[in-house]
């Protein structure tokens, strides 16, 4: 990671998978995570493979994370806010509802 | 361009589910068939519908047919070498208040009165066991064990594949321009070919009216575009297909976790251009219905919405049966609930052609019912 | 947001900004919407408060966006930012989501200025974490001053060399540049060089970047014939085929680029006819000299209709705005012509470099149509080239049927990163041109829409039944 000289910017604090990290006010969640060299943001629902941001402009949908409990948020299109809780999205995401123990066959 | 004439034992107009199913059953009886499809197999309603396979809530004349169709669905792999993604985890219609539950109880009784016991009333406790994620204000429902859903595009394509393997000729991108009588045969003309046969089956869906007219029958079928939406994948939370007594809603979750919802929300259809248009006002109502019954859906994201072109009859039940002229048969206008019946209707038409009669009661579906009322 | 506007513009890149500035200056009631919180699109991203102190890093072309943004800021267009447009119907009903609420409104004229996106680059391993586009590198640099040391830049096209040059100016070490420009392109591009010489300064600038990169000691390898990226859960290395021999470079970050293509989803879903351009290998909106599409009241400006670059986009924004003003009787024909004619001349001039660039940097087939069956083509649904080829052999004659067979194109990106590859794959398998295939049928919502937002849709009174 190489940082370029920038005009100073206020900092905010966000959480990623329980870990607190610093971000610049006005930057995207994706940038904030990449700044900390987190390259993988989710696992795919089809095969569970690791994915991270690809296009950074909202068209590839590979940077999906859970933000404050809501799944399927594009990290590159969401701007950091102090106290934001970001989590890796695993598979189809967690909508927080208690489900029965029975699994669907196949 | 010269189009030399081909012949067949039977011509089927329309390569949707009913057309391909009819072709398959006929081929199984040694009948040489040709299917003429103006676009490609499954391009319209057959390929893009909600995939519901149900007896629940059917118009009474359809109940015996749906009952028989379910037994075909249970063994669909034997018929077409593909299980079509058929899942029979039940269908349930939810009641949100006492008035709705009463209406469902009346319905259950009506169905029992004609000799069918598959629709059962369930109470709130049973509803919650069946649908753990259902909204807490829902007080019961009407449930059919064994109903379910399948993948429409996969199904119609499997019928096509099997039919072709049995010698059926399927001509896609082949619209029918004109049908005329030619001796004892029907001569069907399209831009790329002419073909004639003594038997012709009209499975042209929303376009079935103009085909019927050329065959000497009248059927006021209209094109309708019912809208559907599908979400990104969600964790599994519901197994049966869910409907609602008080709201227009049809709701199911697939193995891959995506959730599809629809109902009777109308877009608009332009059948001559193969176009449909969506109405987001309607989709918004659909969204409200879904989130009212399943609060978990508030977190869902819609990835796509669409509307196929369906043929609808004024009395909301299809046209099935022999036409007025010799060698003419019809199976179209399934009014947004033809998918489940497809594998059976192909057999019905085939029996009518082959044997001349069938056991199931199909009088209510005769095309002549419209001619009788035409002057009113 | 109001229920109705004279002119609605989708996108605040150079085309959108220019259109909005012109339209509102002539008294039209203008709405302009963008998903980003600030104007600039991709090319001028971050222009309104660029924090990088050293202006030589991003270069002069970037800062040209400043005056455009200033003029826009001074206009009285109704600017709605951070909002997603998920529908423009053929009747110009616009669906917008902002702050968790969805709205429907209408406009007499709509200018779609949705810009460009990266061309897909389906090579083995392109879905691994650590692989991003050159555009991503640019966005990270422009918006956040973030760079990755010792990354590998792979592909072809001016934007690849530009970002590598910007890295060089910023002092960020580059592990390697793997140039996949087919050597044969050079000869094919020669006939177009006279046209390009009208833009000699741009050509020289590009050569300057490449020369600087080469003489800086950065590993710059040309004539790359094939690529694959490897790693278990993240990028570990990139391998390249050069003169029949495979080589390996260890890297945790790879930036891929092989040109940009129009972002056509909104315009296609609106019913605008598009045709496949075999030279440019992408979809072009079918528009007239005013930018008008076949759908009455809908026009397309900027890279979203066909790639022309930032200055051309600005000109197209002006042209479509004047036409929209004329059509809604806000300016008379004479005033439209006085303003548009010189802009059209300038646009023609600006486009003179395009044929040369299109041929020079036309990506090779093996990078557009993967030969390795295991390569993922549909990133969202993880559908491989092999699975697609198998489905074609089972009778899939077009991209819509392919969706039914494989789910390819059913994911949230709605075909943005797969439909070009898919169209070419099917066309090649059937030995036809892409134009002969059915196009992928696109529908609103063109970006995913939360069901809760849809449930709260503000319903227009006239439609409520």
Short mmCIF file of N, CA, C and O in Angstrom, two decimals, chain B residues 7-76:
data_model
loop_
_atom_site.label_atom_id
_atom_site.label_comp_id
_atom_site.label_asym_id
_atom_site.label_seq_id
_atom_site.Cartn_x
_atom_site.Cartn_y
_atom_site.Cartn_z
N UNK B 7 -45.52 -32.86 -45.70
CA UNK B 7 -46.72 -33.43 -45.10
C UNK B 7 -46.42 -33.98 -43.72
O UNK B 7 -45.26 -34.20 -43.36
N UNK B 8 -47.50 -34.18 -42.99
CA UNK B 8 -47.38 -34.79 -41.66
C UNK B 8 -48.72 -35.46 -41.35
O UNK B 8 -49.70 -35.22 -42.05
N UNK B 9 -48.73 -36.23 -40.29
CA UNK B 9 -50.01 -36.78 -39.83
C UNK B 9 -50.75 -35.72 -39.02
O UNK B 9 -51.98 -35.67 -39.04
N UNK B 10 -49.97 -34.89 -38.32
CA UNK B 10 -50.59 -33.85 -37.50
C UNK B 10 -49.67 -32.64 -37.47
O UNK B 10 -48.44 -32.79 -37.40
N UNK B 11 -50.26 -31.46 -37.56
CA UNK B 11 -49.52 -30.20 -37.44
C UNK B 11 -49.95 -29.56 -36.14
O UNK B 11 -51.14 -29.49 -35.83
N UNK B 12 -48.98 -29.07 -35.41
CA UNK B 12 -49.28 -28.37 -34.17
C UNK B 12 -48.80 -26.94 -34.32
O UNK B 12 -47.63 -26.70 -34.66
N UNK B 13 -49.71 -26.00 -34.13
CA UNK B 13 -49.35 -24.60 -34.24
C UNK B 13 -49.03 -24.09 -32.84
O UNK B 13 -49.89 -24.04 -31.97
N UNK B 14 -47.77 -23.71 -32.63
CA UNK B 14 -47.37 -23.21 -31.31
C UNK B 14 -46.45 -24.20 -30.62
O UNK B 14 -46.82 -25.35 -30.38
N UNK B 15 -45.22 -23.74 -30.34
CA UNK B 15 -44.22 -24.61 -29.73
C UNK B 15 -44.03 -24.31 -28.25
O UNK B 15 -42.92 -24.34 -27.74
N UNK B 16 -45.10 -23.99 -27.57
CA UNK B 16 -45.00 -23.82 -26.13
C UNK B 16 -45.16 -25.17 -25.46
O UNK B 16 -45.02 -26.22 -26.09
N UNK B 17 -45.49 -25.14 -24.17
CA UNK B 17 -45.58 -26.39 -23.43
C UNK B 17 -46.68 -27.29 -23.99
O UNK B 17 -46.47 -28.49 -24.19
N UNK B 18 -47.85 -26.70 -24.26
CA UNK B 18 -48.96 -27.53 -24.73
C UNK B 18 -48.69 -28.09 -26.11
O UNK B 18 -49.03 -29.24 -26.41
N UNK B 19 -48.07 -27.29 -26.95
CA UNK B 19 -47.72 -27.77 -28.28
C UNK B 19 -46.71 -28.90 -28.23
O UNK B 19 -46.86 -29.93 -28.88
N UNK B 20 -45.65 -28.73 -27.47
CA UNK B 20 -44.61 -29.74 -27.40
C UNK B 20 -45.09 -31.00 -26.68
O UNK B 20 -44.74 -32.12 -27.06
N UNK B 21 -45.93 -30.81 -25.66
CA UNK B 21 -46.45 -31.98 -24.94
C UNK B 21 -47.37 -32.79 -25.85
O UNK B 21 -47.30 -34.02 -25.91
N UNK B 22 -48.23 -32.08 -26.58
CA UNK B 22 -49.12 -32.77 -27.52
C UNK B 22 -48.30 -33.52 -28.56
O UNK B 22 -48.57 -34.69 -28.87
N UNK B 23 -47.28 -32.85 -29.09
CA UNK B 23 -46.44 -33.49 -30.11
C UNK B 23 -45.79 -34.76 -29.55
O UNK B 23 -45.72 -35.79 -30.24
N UNK B 24 -45.32 -34.70 -28.32
CA UNK B 24 -44.66 -35.87 -27.73
C UNK B 24 -45.63 -37.04 -27.59
O UNK B 24 -45.34 -38.17 -28.01
N UNK B 25 -46.79 -36.77 -27.01
CA UNK B 25 -47.75 -37.87 -26.82
C UNK B 25 -48.19 -38.46 -28.16
O UNK B 25 -48.34 -39.67 -28.29
N UNK B 26 -48.39 -37.61 -29.15
CA UNK B 26 -48.76 -38.11 -30.47
C UNK B 26 -47.64 -38.96 -31.05
O UNK B 26 -47.89 -40.04 -31.59
N UNK B 27 -46.42 -38.47 -30.90
CA UNK B 27 -45.28 -39.23 -31.43
C UNK B 27 -45.17 -40.58 -30.75
O UNK B 27 -44.82 -41.58 -31.38
N UNK B 28 -45.49 -40.62 -29.45
CA UNK B 28 -45.44 -41.89 -28.71
C UNK B 28 -46.46 -42.88 -29.26
O UNK B 28 -46.31 -44.09 -29.09
N UNK B 29 -47.49 -42.34 -29.94
CA UNK B 29 -48.49 -43.23 -30.54
C UNK B 29 -48.22 -43.45 -32.02
O UNK B 29 -49.07 -43.90 -32.76
N UNK B 30 -47.03 -43.05 -32.46
CA UNK B 30 -46.66 -43.29 -33.85
C UNK B 30 -47.20 -42.27 -34.83
O UNK B 30 -47.16 -42.49 -36.05
N UNK B 31 -47.67 -41.16 -34.33
CA UNK B 31 -48.19 -40.13 -35.23
C UNK B 31 -47.04 -39.22 -35.65
O UNK B 31 -46.28 -38.73 -34.81
N UNK B 32 -46.92 -38.98 -36.93
CA UNK B 32 -45.85 -38.14 -37.47
C UNK B 32 -46.24 -36.67 -37.33
O UNK B 32 -47.17 -36.20 -37.98
N UNK B 33 -45.53 -35.96 -36.47
CA UNK B 33 -45.93 -34.58 -36.14
C UNK B 33 -44.96 -33.52 -36.61
O UNK B 33 -43.74 -33.75 -36.60
N UNK B 34 -45.51 -32.35 -36.92
CA UNK B 34 -44.67 -31.18 -37.15
C UNK B 34 -45.20 -30.06 -36.28
O UNK B 34 -46.41 -29.81 -36.24
N UNK B 35 -44.30 -29.38 -35.58
CA UNK B 35 -44.68 -28.25 -34.74
C UNK B 35 -44.15 -26.98 -35.41
O UNK B 35 -42.98 -26.91 -35.77
N UNK B 36 -45.03 -25.99 -35.56
CA UNK B 36 -44.61 -24.72 -36.12
C UNK B 36 -44.64 -23.68 -35.02
O UNK B 36 -45.69 -23.43 -34.42
N UNK B 37 -43.48 -23.08 -34.74
CA UNK B 37 -43.36 -22.12 -33.65
C UNK B 37 -42.85 -20.81 -34.23
O UNK B 37 -41.81 -20.78 -34.88
N UNK B 38 -43.57 -19.73 -33.95
CA UNK B 38 -43.21 -18.47 -34.61
C UNK B 38 -41.92 -17.86 -34.07
O UNK B 38 -41.28 -17.06 -34.75
N UNK B 39 -41.53 -18.20 -32.86
CA UNK B 39 -40.26 -17.67 -32.30
C UNK B 39 -39.37 -18.87 -31.94
O UNK B 39 -38.93 -19.55 -32.83
N UNK B 40 -39.15 -19.12 -30.68
CA UNK B 40 -38.48 -20.37 -30.32
C UNK B 40 -39.22 -21.00 -29.16
O UNK B 40 -39.98 -20.32 -28.47
N UNK B 41 -39.04 -22.27 -28.99
CA UNK B 41 -39.78 -23.02 -27.97
C UNK B 41 -39.55 -22.39 -26.60
O UNK B 41 -38.41 -22.20 -26.18
N UNK B 42 -40.64 -22.06 -25.94
CA UNK B 42 -40.54 -21.47 -24.61
C UNK B 42 -40.32 -19.97 -24.61
O UNK B 42 -40.04 -19.39 -23.57
N UNK B 43 -40.45 -19.34 -25.77
CA UNK B 43 -40.19 -17.90 -25.84
C UNK B 43 -41.22 -17.11 -25.03
O UNK B 43 -40.89 -16.08 -24.46
N UNK B 44 -42.45 -17.61 -24.98
CA UNK B 44 -43.50 -16.81 -24.36
C UNK B 44 -43.93 -17.42 -23.03
O UNK B 44 -43.09 -17.84 -22.26
N UNK B 45 -45.22 -17.46 -22.77
CA UNK B 45 -45.70 -17.85 -21.44
C UNK B 45 -45.05 -19.13 -20.93
O UNK B 45 -44.67 -19.22 -19.76
N UNK B 46 -44.88 -20.10 -21.80
CA UNK B 46 -44.36 -21.39 -21.36
C UNK B 46 -42.99 -21.32 -20.74
O UNK B 46 -42.65 -22.09 -19.86
N UNK B 47 -42.17 -20.40 -21.20
CA UNK B 47 -40.80 -20.35 -20.73
C UNK B 47 -40.58 -19.42 -19.55
O UNK B 47 -39.55 -19.49 -18.89
N UNK B 48 -41.54 -18.54 -19.29
CA UNK B 48 -41.28 -17.47 -18.32
C UNK B 48 -42.36 -17.36 -17.26
O UNK B 48 -42.47 -16.34 -16.57
N UNK B 49 -43.18 -18.40 -17.09
CA UNK B 49 -44.25 -18.28 -16.10
C UNK B 49 -43.73 -18.61 -14.70
O UNK B 49 -42.55 -18.89 -14.51
N UNK B 50 -44.63 -18.56 -13.73
CA UNK B 50 -44.21 -18.72 -12.33
C UNK B 50 -43.95 -20.19 -11.96
O UNK B 50 -43.48 -20.45 -10.87
N UNK B 51 -44.30 -21.10 -12.84
CA UNK B 51 -43.94 -22.50 -12.58
C UNK B 51 -44.76 -23.20 -11.53
O UNK B 51 -44.39 -24.27 -11.03
N UNK B 52 -45.90 -22.67 -11.19
CA UNK B 52 -46.72 -23.29 -10.14
C UNK B 52 -47.34 -24.60 -10.63
O UNK B 52 -47.85 -24.67 -11.74
N UNK B 53 -47.28 -25.63 -9.81
CA UNK B 53 -47.92 -26.90 -10.13
C UNK B 53 -48.91 -27.16 -9.01
O UNK B 53 -48.52 -27.58 -7.91
N UNK B 54 -50.17 -26.87 -9.26
CA UNK B 54 -51.11 -26.89 -8.14
C UNK B 54 -52.49 -27.41 -8.50
O UNK B 54 -52.94 -27.29 -9.64
N UNK B 55 -53.10 -27.89 -7.46
CA UNK B 55 -54.53 -28.15 -7.49
C UNK B 55 -55.24 -27.03 -6.71
O UNK B 55 -56.39 -26.70 -6.99
N UNK B 56 -54.52 -26.46 -5.76
CA UNK B 56 -55.07 -25.45 -4.85
C UNK B 56 -55.72 -24.30 -5.60
O UNK B 56 -55.12 -23.70 -6.49
N UNK B 57 -56.95 -23.99 -5.21
CA UNK B 57 -57.58 -22.78 -5.70
C UNK B 57 -58.06 -22.82 -7.12
O UNK B 57 -58.46 -21.79 -7.67
N UNK B 58 -58.03 -23.96 -7.77
CA UNK B 58 -58.41 -24.02 -9.18
C UNK B 58 -59.91 -23.82 -9.35
O UNK B 58 -60.71 -24.18 -8.50
N UNK B 59 -60.27 -23.25 -10.51
CA UNK B 59 -61.67 -23.23 -10.91
C UNK B 59 -62.16 -24.68 -10.89
O UNK B 59 -61.43 -25.58 -11.28
N UNK B 60 -63.39 -24.89 -10.44
CA UNK B 60 -63.87 -26.26 -10.23
C UNK B 60 -63.74 -27.19 -11.44
O UNK B 60 -63.33 -28.34 -11.28
N UNK B 61 -64.04 -26.70 -12.66
CA UNK B 61 -63.88 -27.63 -13.80
C UNK B 61 -62.46 -28.13 -13.98
O UNK B 61 -62.23 -29.17 -14.56
N UNK B 62 -61.49 -27.33 -13.49
CA UNK B 62 -60.09 -27.72 -13.68
C UNK B 62 -59.61 -28.71 -12.62
O UNK B 62 -58.57 -29.34 -12.79
N UNK B 63 -60.35 -28.82 -11.53
CA UNK B 63 -59.86 -29.63 -10.40
C UNK B 63 -59.56 -31.09 -10.80
O UNK B 63 -58.49 -31.60 -10.48
N UNK B 64 -60.47 -31.77 -11.49
CA UNK B 64 -60.14 -33.16 -11.87
C UNK B 64 -58.91 -33.23 -12.76
O UNK B 64 -58.10 -34.16 -12.66
N UNK B 65 -58.74 -32.26 -13.65
CA UNK B 65 -57.58 -32.26 -14.53
C UNK B 65 -56.31 -32.04 -13.72
O UNK B 65 -55.30 -32.73 -13.91
N UNK B 66 -56.35 -31.07 -12.81
CA UNK B 66 -55.16 -30.77 -12.03
C UNK B 66 -54.77 -31.98 -11.19
O UNK B 66 -53.58 -32.29 -11.02
N UNK B 67 -55.76 -32.68 -10.69
CA UNK B 67 -55.50 -33.85 -9.86
C UNK B 67 -54.76 -34.93 -10.66
O UNK B 67 -53.77 -35.50 -10.20
N UNK B 68 -55.24 -35.15 -11.87
CA UNK B 68 -54.58 -36.14 -12.73
C UNK B 68 -53.20 -35.64 -13.15
O UNK B 68 -52.23 -36.40 -13.23
N UNK B 69 -53.10 -34.35 -13.43
CA UNK B 69 -51.81 -33.78 -13.87
C UNK B 69 -50.74 -34.00 -12.80
O UNK B 69 -49.59 -34.31 -13.11
N UNK B 70 -51.12 -33.83 -11.53
CA UNK B 70 -50.13 -34.01 -10.45
C UNK B 70 -49.51 -35.40 -10.48
O UNK B 70 -48.32 -35.57 -10.21
N UNK B 71 -50.30 -36.39 -10.82
CA UNK B 71 -49.72 -37.74 -10.84
C UNK B 71 -48.73 -37.90 -11.98
O UNK B 71 -47.77 -38.64 -11.88
N UNK B 72 -48.94 -37.14 -13.07
CA UNK B 72 -47.94 -37.15 -14.14
C UNK B 72 -46.67 -36.45 -13.66
O UNK B 72 -45.56 -36.91 -13.89
N UNK B 73 -46.87 -35.30 -12.97
CA UNK B 73 -45.71 -34.54 -12.48
C UNK B 73 -44.85 -35.36 -11.53
O UNK B 73 -43.62 -35.25 -11.54
N UNK B 74 -45.50 -36.19 -10.73
CA UNK B 74 -44.71 -36.99 -9.77
C UNK B 74 -43.75 -37.93 -10.49
O UNK B 74 -42.74 -38.32 -9.94
N UNK B 75 -44.08 -38.27 -11.71
CA UNK B 75 -43.21 -39.17 -12.48
C UNK B 75 -42.72 -38.53 -13.77
O UNK B 75 -42.48 -39.21 -14.77
N UNK B 76 -42.56 -37.21 -13.74
CA UNK B 76 -42.26 -36.49 -14.99
C UNK B 76 -40.95 -36.95 -15.60
O UNK B 76 -40.79 -36.94 -16.82
#
